[in-house]
mmCIF file of C-alpha atoms in Angstrom:
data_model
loop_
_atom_site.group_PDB
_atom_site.id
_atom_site.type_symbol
_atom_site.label_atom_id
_atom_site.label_comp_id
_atom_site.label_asym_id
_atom_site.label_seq_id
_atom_site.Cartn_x
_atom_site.Cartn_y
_atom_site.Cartn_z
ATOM 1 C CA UNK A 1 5.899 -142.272 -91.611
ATOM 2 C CA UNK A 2 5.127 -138.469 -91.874
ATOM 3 C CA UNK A 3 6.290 -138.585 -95.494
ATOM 4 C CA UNK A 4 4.261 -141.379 -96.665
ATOM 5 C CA UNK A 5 1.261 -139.640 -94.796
ATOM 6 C CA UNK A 6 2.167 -136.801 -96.473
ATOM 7 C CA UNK A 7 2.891 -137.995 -99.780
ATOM 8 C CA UNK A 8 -0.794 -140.184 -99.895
ATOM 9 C CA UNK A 9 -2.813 -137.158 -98.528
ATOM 10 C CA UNK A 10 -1.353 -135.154 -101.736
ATOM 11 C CA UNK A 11 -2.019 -137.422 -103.975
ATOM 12 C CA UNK A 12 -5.720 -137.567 -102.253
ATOM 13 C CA UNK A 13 -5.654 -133.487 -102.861
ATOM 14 C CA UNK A 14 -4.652 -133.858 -106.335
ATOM 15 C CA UNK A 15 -7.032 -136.537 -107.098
ATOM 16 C CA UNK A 16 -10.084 -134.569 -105.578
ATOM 17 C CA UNK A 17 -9.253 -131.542 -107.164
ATOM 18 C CA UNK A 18 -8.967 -132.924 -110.848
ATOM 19 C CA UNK A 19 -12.565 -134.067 -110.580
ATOM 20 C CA UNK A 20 -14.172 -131.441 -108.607
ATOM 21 C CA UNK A 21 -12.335 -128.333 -109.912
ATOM 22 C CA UNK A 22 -14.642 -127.416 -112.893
ATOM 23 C CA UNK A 23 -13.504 -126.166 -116.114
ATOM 24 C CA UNK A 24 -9.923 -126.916 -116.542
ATOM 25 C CA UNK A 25 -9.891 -124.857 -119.990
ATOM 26 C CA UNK A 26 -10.415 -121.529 -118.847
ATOM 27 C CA UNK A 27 -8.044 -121.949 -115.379
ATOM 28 C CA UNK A 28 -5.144 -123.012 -118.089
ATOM 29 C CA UNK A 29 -5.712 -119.896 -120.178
ATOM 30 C CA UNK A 30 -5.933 -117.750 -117.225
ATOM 31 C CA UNK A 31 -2.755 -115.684 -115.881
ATOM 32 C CA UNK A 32 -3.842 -117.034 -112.003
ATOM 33 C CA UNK A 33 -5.781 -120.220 -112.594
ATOM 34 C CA UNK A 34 -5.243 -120.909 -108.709
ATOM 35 C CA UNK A 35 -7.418 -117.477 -108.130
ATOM 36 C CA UNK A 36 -10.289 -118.399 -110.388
ATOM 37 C CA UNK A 37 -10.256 -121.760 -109.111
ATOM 38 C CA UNK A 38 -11.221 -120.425 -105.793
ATOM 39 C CA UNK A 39 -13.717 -117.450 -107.234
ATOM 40 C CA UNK A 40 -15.438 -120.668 -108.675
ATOM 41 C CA UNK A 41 -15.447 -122.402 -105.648
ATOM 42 C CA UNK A 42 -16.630 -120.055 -103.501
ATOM 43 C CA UNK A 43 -18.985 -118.491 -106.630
ATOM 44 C CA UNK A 44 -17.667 -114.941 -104.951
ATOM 45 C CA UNK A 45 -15.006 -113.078 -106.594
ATOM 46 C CA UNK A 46 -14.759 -111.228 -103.498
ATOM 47 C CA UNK A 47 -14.899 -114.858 -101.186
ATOM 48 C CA UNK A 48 -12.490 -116.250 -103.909
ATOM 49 C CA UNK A 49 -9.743 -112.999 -103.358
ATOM 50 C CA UNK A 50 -10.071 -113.553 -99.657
ATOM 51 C CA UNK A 51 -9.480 -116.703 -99.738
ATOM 52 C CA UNK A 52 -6.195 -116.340 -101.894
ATOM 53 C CA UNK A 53 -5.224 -113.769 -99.321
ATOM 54 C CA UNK A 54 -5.258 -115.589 -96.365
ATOM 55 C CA UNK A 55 -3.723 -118.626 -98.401
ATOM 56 C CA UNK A 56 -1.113 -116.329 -99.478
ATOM 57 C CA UNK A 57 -0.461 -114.198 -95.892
ATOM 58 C CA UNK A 58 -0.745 -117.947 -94.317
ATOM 59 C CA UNK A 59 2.003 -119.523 -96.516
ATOM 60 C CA UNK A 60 4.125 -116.595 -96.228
ATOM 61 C CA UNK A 61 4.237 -116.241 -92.219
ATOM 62 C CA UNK A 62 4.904 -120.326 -91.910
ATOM 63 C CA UNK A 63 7.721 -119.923 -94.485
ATOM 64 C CA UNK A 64 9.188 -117.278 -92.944
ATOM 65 C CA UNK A 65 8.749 -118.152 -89.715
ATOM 66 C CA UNK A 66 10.963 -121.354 -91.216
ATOM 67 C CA UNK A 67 13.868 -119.632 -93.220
ATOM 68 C CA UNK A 68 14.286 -117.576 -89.923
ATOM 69 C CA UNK A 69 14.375 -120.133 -87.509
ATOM 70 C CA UNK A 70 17.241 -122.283 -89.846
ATOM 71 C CA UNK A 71 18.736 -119.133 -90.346
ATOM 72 C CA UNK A 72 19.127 -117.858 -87.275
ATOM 73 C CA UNK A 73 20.494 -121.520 -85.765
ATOM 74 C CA UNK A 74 22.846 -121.353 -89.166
ATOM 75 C CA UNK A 75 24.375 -118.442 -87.935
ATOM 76 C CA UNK A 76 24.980 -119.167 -84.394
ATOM 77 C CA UNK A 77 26.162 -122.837 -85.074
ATOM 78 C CA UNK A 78 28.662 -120.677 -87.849
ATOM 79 C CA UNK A 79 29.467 -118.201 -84.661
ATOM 80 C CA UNK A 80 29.848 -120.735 -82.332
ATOM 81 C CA UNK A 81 32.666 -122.459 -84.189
ATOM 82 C CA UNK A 82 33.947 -118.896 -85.079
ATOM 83 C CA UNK A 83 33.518 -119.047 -88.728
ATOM 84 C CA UNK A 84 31.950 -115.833 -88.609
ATOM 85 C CA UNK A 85 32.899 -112.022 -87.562
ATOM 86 C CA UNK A 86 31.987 -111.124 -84.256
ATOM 87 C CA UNK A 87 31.452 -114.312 -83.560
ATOM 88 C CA UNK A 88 31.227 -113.971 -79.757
ATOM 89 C CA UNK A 89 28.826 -111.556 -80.183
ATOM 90 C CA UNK A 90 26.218 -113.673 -82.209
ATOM 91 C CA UNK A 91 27.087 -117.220 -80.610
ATOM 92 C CA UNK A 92 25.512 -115.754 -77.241
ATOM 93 C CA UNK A 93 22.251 -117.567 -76.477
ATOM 94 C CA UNK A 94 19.137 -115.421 -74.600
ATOM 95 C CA UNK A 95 18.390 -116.806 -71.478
ATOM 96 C CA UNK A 96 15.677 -115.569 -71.036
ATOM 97 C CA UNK A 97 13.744 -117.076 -74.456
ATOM 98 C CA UNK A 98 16.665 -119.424 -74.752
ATOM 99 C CA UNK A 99 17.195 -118.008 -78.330
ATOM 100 C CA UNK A 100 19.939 -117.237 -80.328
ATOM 101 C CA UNK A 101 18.542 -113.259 -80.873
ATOM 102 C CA UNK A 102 21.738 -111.587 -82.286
ATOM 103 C CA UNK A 103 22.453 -114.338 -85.077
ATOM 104 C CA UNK A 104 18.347 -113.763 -85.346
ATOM 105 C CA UNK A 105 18.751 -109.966 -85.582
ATOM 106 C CA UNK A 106 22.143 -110.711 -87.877
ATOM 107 C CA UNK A 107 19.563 -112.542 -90.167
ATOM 108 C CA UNK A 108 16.654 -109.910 -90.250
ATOM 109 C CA UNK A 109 19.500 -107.405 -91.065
ATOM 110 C CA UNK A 110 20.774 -109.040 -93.849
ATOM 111 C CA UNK A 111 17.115 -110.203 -95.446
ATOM 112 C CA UNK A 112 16.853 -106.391 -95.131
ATOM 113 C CA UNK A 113 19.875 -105.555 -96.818
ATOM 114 C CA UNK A 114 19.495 -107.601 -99.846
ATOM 115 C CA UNK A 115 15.603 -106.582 -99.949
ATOM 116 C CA UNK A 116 16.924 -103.227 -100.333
ATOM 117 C CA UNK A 117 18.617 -104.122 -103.541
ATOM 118 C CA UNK A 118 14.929 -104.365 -105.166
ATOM 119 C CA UNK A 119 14.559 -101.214 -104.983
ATOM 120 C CA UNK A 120 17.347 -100.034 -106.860
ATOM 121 C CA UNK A 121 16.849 -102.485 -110.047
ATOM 122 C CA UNK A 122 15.301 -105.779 -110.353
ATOM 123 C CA UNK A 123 18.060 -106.966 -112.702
ATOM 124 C CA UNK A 124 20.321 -106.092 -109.261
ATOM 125 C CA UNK A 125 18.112 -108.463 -107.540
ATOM 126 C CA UNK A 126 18.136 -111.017 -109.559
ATOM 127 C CA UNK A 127 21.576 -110.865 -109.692
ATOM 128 C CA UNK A 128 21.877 -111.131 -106.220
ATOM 129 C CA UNK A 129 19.522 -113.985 -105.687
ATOM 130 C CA UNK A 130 21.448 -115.768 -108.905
ATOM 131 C CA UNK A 131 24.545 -115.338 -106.332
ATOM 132 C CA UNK A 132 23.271 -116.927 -103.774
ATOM 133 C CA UNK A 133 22.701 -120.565 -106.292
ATOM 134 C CA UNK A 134 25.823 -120.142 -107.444
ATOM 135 C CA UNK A 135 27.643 -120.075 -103.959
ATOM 136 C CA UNK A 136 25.602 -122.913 -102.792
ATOM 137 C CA UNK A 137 27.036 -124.815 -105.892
ATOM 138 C CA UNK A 138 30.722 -124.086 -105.168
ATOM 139 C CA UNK A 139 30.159 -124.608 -101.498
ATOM 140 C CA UNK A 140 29.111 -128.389 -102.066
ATOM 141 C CA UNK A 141 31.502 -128.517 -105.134
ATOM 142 C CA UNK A 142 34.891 -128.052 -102.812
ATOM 143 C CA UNK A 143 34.338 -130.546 -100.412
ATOM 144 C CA UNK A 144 33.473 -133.566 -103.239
ATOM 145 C CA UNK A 145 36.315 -132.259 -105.133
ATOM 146 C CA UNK A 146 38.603 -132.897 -101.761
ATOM 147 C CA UNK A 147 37.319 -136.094 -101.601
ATOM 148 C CA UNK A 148 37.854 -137.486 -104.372
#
């Protein structure tokens, strides 16, 4: 039921938005239309930017909070069946916060690692990122091909 709750409240969003937003011709030529939505909004350019701020900081913290929780139980379930090196190091659970923290810290590390790579190039990045699709691809193409 969450999805369909989900799914009508958007298109409530949506709907509410396309009549109340105001002029739809300048947010389309802008570079941020979301940011002069909210200037208009709030008739503040200063209200407006804070607002995108705390939208931005907001989104950020819940998404990370996300990838790093599925991360971090990624790489202990991957430990814990020893598909991983050190694995007895990282499949160990805290007992105190009943949290996998080394396949949590193994996770931080790495985001670290490949953040890193920004600074040298963004073409590095991107390559890097690019990576990343493409091993996702071959990872779900080699079990369907040993299927079928």
């Amino acid at each position: 039921y969450s999805m369909i709750f989900s799914g009508i409240t958007s298109v409530m969003g949506a709907l509410i938005m396309a009549f109340c937003a105001g002029d739809w011709e300048k947010y389309m030529e802008s570079d941020f239309p979301f940011v002069d939505w909210f200037v208009d909004i709030l008739d503040s350019s200063a209200g407006g930017s804070a607002l995108v701020i705390v939208v931005i900081v907001l989104l950020n913290f819940l998404i990370a909070v996300g990838i790093n929780t599925a991360g971090s139980r990624l790489a202990w379930s991957m430990a814990h069946d020893h598909a991983l090196p050190f694995s007895n190091t990282f499949q160990k659970v805290n007992q105190t916060v009943q949290t996998p923290l080394n396949a949590l810290f193994l996770l931080i590390v790495t985001e670290l690692v490949i953040g890193l790579v920004l600074f040298g190039s963004d073409y590095a990045f991107q390559i890097v990122v690019s990576l990343g699709g493409v091993a996702i691809q071959f990872g779900y193409l080699i079990p369907i091909l040993m299927l079928t």
